[in-house]
CSV table of C-alpha atoms and ligand atoms in Angstrom, one decimal:
chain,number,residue,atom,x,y,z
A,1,UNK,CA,0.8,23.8,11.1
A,2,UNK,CA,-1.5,21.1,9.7
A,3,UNK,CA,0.5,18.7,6.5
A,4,UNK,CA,-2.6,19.3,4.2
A,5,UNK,CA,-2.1,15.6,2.9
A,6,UNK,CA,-2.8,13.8,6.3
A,7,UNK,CA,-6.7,14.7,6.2
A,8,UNK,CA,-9.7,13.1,5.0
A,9,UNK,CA,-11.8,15.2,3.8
A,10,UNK,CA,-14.2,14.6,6.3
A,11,UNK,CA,-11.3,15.9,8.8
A,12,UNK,CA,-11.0,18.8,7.0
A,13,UNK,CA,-14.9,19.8,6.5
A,14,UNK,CA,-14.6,19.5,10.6
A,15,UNK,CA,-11.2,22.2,10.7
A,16,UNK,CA,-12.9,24.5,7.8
A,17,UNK,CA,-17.1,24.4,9.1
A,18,UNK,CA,-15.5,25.4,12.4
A,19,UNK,CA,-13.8,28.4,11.3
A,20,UNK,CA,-17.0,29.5,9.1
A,21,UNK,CA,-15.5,28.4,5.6
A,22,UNK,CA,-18.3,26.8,2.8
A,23,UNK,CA,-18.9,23.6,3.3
A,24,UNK,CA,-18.2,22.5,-0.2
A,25,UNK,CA,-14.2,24.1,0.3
A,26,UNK,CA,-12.7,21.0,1.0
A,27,UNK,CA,-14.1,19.3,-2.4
A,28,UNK,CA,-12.3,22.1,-4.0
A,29,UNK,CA,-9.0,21.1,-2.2
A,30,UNK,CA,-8.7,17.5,-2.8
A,31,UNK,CA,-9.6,18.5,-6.3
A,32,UNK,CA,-6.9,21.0,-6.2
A,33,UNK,CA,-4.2,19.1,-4.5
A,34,UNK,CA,-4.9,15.4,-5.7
A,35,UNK,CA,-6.4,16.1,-9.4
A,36,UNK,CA,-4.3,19.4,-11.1
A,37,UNK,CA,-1.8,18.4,-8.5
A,38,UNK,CA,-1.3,22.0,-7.3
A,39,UNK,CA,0.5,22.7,-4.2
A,40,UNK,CA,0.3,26.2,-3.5
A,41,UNK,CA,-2.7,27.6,-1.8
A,42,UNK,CA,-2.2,31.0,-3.5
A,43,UNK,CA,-2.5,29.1,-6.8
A,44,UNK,CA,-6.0,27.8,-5.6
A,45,UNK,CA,-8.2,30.6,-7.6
A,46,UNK,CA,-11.4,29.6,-7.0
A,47,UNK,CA,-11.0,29.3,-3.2
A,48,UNK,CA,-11.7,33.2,-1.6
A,49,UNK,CA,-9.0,35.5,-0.7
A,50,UNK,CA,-9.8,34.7,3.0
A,51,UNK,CA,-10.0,31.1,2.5
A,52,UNK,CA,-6.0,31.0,0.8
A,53,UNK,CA,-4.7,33.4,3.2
A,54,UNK,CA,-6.5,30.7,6.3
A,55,UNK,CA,-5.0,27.7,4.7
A,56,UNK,CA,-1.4,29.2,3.9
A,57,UNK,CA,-1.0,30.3,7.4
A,58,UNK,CA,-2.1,27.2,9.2
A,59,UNK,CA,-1.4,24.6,6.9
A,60,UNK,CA,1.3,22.7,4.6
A,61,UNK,CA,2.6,20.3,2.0
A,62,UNK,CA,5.2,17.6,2.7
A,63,UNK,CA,7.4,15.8,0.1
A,64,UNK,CA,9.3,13.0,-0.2
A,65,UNK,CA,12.5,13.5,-1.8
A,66,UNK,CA,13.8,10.7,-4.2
A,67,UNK,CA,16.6,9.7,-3.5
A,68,UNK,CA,17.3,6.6,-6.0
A,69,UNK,CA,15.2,5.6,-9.0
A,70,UNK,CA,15.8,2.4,-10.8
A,71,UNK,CA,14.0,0.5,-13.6
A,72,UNK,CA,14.7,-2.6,-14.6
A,73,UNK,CA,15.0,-4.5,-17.9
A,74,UNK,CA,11.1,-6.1,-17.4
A,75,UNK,CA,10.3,-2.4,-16.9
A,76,UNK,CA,9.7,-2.8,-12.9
A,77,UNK,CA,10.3,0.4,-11.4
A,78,UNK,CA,11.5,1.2,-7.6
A,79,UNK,CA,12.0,4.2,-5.7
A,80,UNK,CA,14.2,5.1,-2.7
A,81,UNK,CA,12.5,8.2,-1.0
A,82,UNK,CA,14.4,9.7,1.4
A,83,UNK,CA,11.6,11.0,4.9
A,84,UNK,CA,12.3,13.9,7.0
A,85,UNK,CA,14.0,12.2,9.3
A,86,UNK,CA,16.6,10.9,7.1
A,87,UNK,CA,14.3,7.4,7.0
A,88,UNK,CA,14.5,5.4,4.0
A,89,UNK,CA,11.6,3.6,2.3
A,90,UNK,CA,11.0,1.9,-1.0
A,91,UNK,CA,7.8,2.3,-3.3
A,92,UNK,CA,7.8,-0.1,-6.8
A,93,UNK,CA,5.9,0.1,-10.0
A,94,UNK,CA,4.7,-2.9,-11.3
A,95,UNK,CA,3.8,-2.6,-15.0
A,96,UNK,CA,1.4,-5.3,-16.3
A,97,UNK,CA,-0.3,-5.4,-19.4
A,98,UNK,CA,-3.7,-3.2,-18.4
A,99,UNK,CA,-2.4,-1.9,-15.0
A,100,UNK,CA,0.6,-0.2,-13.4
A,101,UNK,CA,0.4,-1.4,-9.5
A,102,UNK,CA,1.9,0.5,-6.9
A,103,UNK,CA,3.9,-1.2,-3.8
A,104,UNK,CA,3.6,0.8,-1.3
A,105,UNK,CA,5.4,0.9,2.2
A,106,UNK,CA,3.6,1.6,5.7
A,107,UNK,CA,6.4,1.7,8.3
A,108,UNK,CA,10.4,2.3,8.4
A,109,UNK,CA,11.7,-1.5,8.9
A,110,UNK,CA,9.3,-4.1,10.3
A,111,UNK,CA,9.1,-5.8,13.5
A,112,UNK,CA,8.2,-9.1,12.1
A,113,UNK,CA,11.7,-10.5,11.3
A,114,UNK,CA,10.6,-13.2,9.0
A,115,UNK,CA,13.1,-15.0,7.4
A,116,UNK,CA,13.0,-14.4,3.7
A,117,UNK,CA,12.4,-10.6,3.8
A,118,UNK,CA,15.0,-8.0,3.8
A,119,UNK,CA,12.3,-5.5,5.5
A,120,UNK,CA,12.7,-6.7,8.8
A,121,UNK,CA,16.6,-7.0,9.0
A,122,UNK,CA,17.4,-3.3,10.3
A,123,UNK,CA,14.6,-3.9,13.1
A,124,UNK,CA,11.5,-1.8,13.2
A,125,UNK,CA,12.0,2.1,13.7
A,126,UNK,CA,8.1,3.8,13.3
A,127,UNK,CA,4.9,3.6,10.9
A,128,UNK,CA,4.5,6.0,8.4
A,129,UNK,CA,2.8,8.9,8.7
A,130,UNK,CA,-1.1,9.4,6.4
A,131,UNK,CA,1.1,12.1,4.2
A,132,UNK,CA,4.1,9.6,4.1
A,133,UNK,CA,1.5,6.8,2.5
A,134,UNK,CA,-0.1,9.6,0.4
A,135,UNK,CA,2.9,11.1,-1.0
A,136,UNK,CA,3.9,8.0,-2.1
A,137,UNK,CA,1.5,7.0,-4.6
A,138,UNK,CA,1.6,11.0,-6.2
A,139,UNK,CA,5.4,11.7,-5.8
A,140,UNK,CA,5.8,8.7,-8.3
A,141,UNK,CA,2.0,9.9,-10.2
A,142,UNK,CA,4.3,12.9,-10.6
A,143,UNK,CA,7.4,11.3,-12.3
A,144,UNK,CA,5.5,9.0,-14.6
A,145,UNK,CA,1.7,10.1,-15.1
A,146,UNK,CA,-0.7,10.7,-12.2
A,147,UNK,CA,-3.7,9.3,-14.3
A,148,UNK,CA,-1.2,6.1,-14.8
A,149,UNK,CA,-1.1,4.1,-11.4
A,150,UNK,CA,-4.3,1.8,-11.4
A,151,UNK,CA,-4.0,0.1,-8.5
A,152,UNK,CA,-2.0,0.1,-5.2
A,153,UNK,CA,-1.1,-2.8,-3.1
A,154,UNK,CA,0.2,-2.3,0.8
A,155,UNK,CA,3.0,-4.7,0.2
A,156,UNK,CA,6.1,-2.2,0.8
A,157,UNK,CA,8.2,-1.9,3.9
A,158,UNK,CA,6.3,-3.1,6.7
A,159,UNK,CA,3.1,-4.4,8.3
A,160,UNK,CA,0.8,-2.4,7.5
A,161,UNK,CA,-2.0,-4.0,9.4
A,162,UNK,CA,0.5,-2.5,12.3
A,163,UNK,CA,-0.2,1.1,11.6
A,164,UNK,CA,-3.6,0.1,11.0
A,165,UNK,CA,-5.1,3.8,12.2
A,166,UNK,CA,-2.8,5.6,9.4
A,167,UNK,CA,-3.8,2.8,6.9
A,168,UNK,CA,-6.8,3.3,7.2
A,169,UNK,CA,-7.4,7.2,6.9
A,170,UNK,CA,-5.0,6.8,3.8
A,171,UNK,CA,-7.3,4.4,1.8
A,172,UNK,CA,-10.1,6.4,2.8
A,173,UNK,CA,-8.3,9.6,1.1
A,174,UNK,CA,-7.2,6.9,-1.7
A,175,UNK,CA,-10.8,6.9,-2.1
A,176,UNK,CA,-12.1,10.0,-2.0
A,177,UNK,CA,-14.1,10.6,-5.3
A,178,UNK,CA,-13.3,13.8,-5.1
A,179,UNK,CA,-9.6,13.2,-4.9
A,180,UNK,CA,-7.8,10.3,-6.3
A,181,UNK,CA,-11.0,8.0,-6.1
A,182,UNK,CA,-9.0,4.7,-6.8
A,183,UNK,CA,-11.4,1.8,-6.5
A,184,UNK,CA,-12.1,-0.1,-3.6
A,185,UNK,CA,-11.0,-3.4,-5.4
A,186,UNK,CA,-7.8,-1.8,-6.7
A,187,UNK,CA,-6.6,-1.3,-3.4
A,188,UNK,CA,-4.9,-4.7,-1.7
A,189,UNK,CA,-3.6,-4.1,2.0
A,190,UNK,CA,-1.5,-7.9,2.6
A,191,UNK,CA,-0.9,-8.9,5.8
A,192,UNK,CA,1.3,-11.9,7.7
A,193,UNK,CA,-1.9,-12.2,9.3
A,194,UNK,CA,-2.4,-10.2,12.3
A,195,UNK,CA,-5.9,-11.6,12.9
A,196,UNK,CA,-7.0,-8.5,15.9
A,197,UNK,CA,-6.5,-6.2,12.9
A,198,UNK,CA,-8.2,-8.6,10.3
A,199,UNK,CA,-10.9,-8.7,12.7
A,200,UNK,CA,-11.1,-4.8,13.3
A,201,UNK,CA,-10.9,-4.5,9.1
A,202,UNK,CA,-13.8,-6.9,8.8
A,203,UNK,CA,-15.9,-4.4,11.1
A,204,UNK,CA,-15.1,-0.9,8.7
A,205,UNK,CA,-16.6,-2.9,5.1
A,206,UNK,CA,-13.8,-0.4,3.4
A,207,UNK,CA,-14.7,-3.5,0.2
A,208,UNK,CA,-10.6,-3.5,-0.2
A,209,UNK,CA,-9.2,-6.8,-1.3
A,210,UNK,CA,-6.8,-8.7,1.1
A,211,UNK,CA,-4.0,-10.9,0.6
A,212,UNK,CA,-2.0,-13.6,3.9
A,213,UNK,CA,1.4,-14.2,3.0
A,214,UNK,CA,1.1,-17.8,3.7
A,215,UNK,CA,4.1,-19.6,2.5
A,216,UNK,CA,3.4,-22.9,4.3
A,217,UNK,CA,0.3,-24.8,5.0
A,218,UNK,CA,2.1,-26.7,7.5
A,219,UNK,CA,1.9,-24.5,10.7
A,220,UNK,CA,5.4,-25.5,12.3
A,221,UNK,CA,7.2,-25.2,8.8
A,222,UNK,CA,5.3,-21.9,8.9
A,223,UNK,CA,6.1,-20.2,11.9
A,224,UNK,CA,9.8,-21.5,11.1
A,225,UNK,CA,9.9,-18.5,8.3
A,226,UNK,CA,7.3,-16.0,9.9
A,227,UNK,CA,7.8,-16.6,13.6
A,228,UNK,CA,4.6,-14.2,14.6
A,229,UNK,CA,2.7,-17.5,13.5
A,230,UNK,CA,3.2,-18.3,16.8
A,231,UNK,CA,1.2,-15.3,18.5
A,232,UNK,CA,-0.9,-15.6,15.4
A,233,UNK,CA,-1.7,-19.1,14.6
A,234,UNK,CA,-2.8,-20.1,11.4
A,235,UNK,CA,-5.9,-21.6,12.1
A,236,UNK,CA,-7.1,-18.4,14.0
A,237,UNK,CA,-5.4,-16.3,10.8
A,238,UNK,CA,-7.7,-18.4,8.5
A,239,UNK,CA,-11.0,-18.0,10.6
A,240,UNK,CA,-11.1,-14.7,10.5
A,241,UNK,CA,-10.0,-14.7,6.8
A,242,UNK,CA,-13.5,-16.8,6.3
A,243,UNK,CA,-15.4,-14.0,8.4
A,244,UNK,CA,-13.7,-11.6,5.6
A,245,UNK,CA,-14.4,-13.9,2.9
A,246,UNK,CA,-18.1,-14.0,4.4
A,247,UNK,CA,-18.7,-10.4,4.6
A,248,UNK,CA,-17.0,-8.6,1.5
A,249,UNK,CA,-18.0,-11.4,-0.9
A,250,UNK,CA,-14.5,-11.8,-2.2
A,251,UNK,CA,-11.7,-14.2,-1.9
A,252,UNK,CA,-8.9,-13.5,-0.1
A,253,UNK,CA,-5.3,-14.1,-2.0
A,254,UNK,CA,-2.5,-16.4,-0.6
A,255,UNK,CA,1.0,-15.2,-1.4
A,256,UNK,CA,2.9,-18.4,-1.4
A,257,UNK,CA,6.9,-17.9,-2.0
A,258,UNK,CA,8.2,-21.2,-3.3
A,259,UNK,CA,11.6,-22.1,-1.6
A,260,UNK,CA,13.9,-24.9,-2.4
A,261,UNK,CA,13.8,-27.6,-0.7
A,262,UNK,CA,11.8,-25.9,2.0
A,263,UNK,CA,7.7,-25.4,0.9
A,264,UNK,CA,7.8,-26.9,-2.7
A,265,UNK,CA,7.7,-30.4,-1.9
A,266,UNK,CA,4.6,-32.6,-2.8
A,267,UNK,CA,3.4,-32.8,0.8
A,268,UNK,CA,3.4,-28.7,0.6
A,269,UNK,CA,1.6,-28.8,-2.4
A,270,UNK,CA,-1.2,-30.9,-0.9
A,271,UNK,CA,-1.4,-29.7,2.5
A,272,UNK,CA,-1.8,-26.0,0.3
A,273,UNK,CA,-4.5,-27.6,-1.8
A,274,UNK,CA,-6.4,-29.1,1.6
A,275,UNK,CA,-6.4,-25.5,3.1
A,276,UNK,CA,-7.4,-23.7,0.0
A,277,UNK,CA,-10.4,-25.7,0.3
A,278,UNK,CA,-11.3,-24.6,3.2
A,279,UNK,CA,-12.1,-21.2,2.4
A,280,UNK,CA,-12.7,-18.7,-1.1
A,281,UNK,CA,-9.3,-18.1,-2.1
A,282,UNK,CA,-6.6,-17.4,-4.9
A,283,UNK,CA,-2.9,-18.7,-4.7
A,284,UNK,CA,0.2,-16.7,-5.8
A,285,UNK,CA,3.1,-18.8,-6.3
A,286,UNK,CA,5.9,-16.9,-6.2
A,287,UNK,CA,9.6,-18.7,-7.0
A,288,UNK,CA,12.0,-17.3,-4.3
A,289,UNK,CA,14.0,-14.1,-5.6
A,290,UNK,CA,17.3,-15.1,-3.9
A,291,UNK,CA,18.9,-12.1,-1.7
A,292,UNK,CA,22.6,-12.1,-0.4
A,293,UNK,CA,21.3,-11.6,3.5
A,294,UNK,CA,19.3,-15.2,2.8
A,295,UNK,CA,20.6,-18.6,2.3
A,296,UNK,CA,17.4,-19.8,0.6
A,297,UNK,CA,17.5,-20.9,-3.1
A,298,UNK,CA,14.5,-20.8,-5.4
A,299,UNK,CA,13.4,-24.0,-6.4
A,300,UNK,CA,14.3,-26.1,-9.6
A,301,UNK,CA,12.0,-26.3,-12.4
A,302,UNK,CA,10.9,-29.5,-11.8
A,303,UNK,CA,9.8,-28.7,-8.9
A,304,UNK,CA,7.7,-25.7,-9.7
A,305,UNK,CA,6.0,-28.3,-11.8
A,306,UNK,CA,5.4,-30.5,-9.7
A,307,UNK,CA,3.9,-28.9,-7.0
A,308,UNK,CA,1.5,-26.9,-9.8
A,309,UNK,CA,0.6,-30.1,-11.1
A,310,UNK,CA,-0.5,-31.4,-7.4
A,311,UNK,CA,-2.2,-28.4,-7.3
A,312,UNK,CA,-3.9,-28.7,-10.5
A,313,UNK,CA,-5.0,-31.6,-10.1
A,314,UNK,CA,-7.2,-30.4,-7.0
A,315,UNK,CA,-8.6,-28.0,-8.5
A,316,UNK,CA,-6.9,-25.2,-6.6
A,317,UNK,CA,-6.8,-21.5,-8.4
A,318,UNK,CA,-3.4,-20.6,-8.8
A,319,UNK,CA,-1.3,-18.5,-10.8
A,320,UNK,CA,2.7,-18.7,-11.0
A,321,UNK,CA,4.0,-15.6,-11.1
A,322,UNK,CA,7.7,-14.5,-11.6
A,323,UNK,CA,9.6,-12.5,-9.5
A,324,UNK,CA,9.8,-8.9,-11.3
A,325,UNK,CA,12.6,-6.8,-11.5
A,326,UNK,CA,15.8,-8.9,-10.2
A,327,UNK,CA,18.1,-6.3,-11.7
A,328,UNK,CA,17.5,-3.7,-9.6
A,329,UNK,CA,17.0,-5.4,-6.5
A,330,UNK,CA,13.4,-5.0,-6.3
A,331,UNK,CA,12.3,-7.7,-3.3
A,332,UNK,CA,10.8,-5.9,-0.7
A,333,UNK,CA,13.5,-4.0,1.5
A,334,UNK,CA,16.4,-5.1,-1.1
A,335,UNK,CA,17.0,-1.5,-2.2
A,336,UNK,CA,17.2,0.1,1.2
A,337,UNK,CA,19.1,-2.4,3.2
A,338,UNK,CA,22.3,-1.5,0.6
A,339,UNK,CA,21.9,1.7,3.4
A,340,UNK,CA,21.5,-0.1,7.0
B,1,LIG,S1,7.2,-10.1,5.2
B,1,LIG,FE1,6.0,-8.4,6.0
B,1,LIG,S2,5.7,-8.8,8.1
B,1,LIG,FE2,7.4,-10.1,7.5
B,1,LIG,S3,9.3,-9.0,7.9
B,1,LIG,FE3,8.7,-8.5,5.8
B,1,LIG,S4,7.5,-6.7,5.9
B,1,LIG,FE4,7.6,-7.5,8.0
């Protein structure tokens, strides 16, 4: 049996031409299963008799079941989902003024281990399976309103420039304008910068937007809090960035998590403002969400101003942005490491 949800639909116009089925049946499907949200092939009325019986026999749905749902005062919203192997993952929707952006995970736990993410604390177990990305993004359409979640952003549990073949087939069914057909630039994949995978991106033109959490400028301070900076060094990171850069026509974003004491001096702030000079980019400051497994404190006032002045002052595009939903532990991982 075949999980319906792991196909393109040019995977399934290969399974279906094969078998002598109409070549415009799988446009039917994804309009079926991603648009009226229908999963029962028997419900599917304007497929033929012979085409329902084919698909109910050979192919299925999977689910995710929720385990935990949680919203938070600023109306941030995360879900536990519970896989079929008893894996937990975390999805979270971000409410903003015009959009509602999805997090979404890509593997169970993370070999990365950096050291101000909760992700990687359990170890790494396995990616995600297409369906497991998929069902994300509808199991929470289906709770709130499918028509609701604008954009999506691979910023969950995991790398997911690591299960980069899964990734990959998901956008494309993310895509599909027959399906959910979400926008190339609503879709953000964010990576610690795993630049053979940057490089193999570059090569598909998918047109998604990418995003480097960078967190230092300074490459020995950087591979201090993400120690794959030193298989992937920075400077190798941010060349193929500019080959990105170069061939969508779009800057890339730099998540930059502000820790006391740590990054948020005025030699950080410069050193961030040399490099973002160096290629098209926006900067994400991000004030450290503090997390009982850490020892890291978010940084005083002062010196969030400080450093924005610095980088004001340079000219740098920034914007500060404030860690969302606190109350219900909403930092990546936070939720499900309460279950390691
Ligand atoms: S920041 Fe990303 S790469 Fe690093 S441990 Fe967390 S999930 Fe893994």
């Amino acid at each position: 049996m075949i999980d319906i949800k792991s196909l393109t639909r040019e995977d399934l116009e290969r399974i279906l031409f094969k078998k002598g089925f109409p070549k415009f049946s799988p446009i039917q499907i994804f309009t079926w299963v991603y648009r009226k949200r229908v999963e029962d092939f028997s419900k599917m009325t304007d497929l033929s008799k012979k085409l329902r019986k084919y698909l109910s026999e050979n192919f299925y749905f999977s689910r995710l079941e929720l385990k935990e749902r949680k919203i938070s005062l600023d109306t941030t919203e995360k879900f536990l989902f519970k896989l079929k192997d008893n894996s937990l993952i975390e999805t979270v929707l971000i409410p903003e003024e015009k959009r509602k952006t999805l997090c979404i995970s890509t593997q169970v736990g993370c070999k990365y281990k950096c050291k101000f993410c909760v992700s990687g604390l359990g170890g790494f177990k396995r990616n995600l399976e297409v369906a497991e990305i998929i069902n994300q993004f509808l199991e929470v359409g289906d709770l709130i309103s499918p028509k609701k979640i604008t954009n999506i952003v691979f910023m969950g549990i995991g790398e997911p420039l690591d299960n980069f073949e899964n990734l990959i087939k998901a956008i494309k069914i993310f895509m599909d304008n027959k399906g959910i057909y979400l926008g190339k630039r609503k879709i953000c994949i964010s990576t610690v910068g795993i630049t053979p995978k940057i490089k193999e991106l570059i090569k598909l033109s998918l047109g998604v937007k990418l995003s480097l959490s960078l967190h230092s400028a300074i490459l020995e301070k950087r591979t201090k809090i993400i120690p794959v900076n030193k298989k992937y060094p920075l400077p190798e990171v941010l060349t193929a960035l500019g080959e990105f850069v170069k061939k969508e026509k779009f800057p890339v974003t730099f998540e930059y998590i502000l820790i006391r004491g740590f990054n948020s001096s005025k030699e950080d702030a410069q050193e961030l403002a040399s490099l973002s000079k160096k290629i098209k980019c926006k900067i994400n400051l991000i004030p450290y969400n503090p997390s009982p497994h850490f020892n890291w404190q978010p940084p005083s006032e002062q010196e969030v101003e400080n450093f924005k002045e610095i980088l004001k002052k340079e000219g740098v595009f920034f914007t500060l942005r404030r860690p969302r939903g606190k109350d219900i532990e909403a930092g990546c991982g936070q939720l499900r490491a309460r279950f390691l």
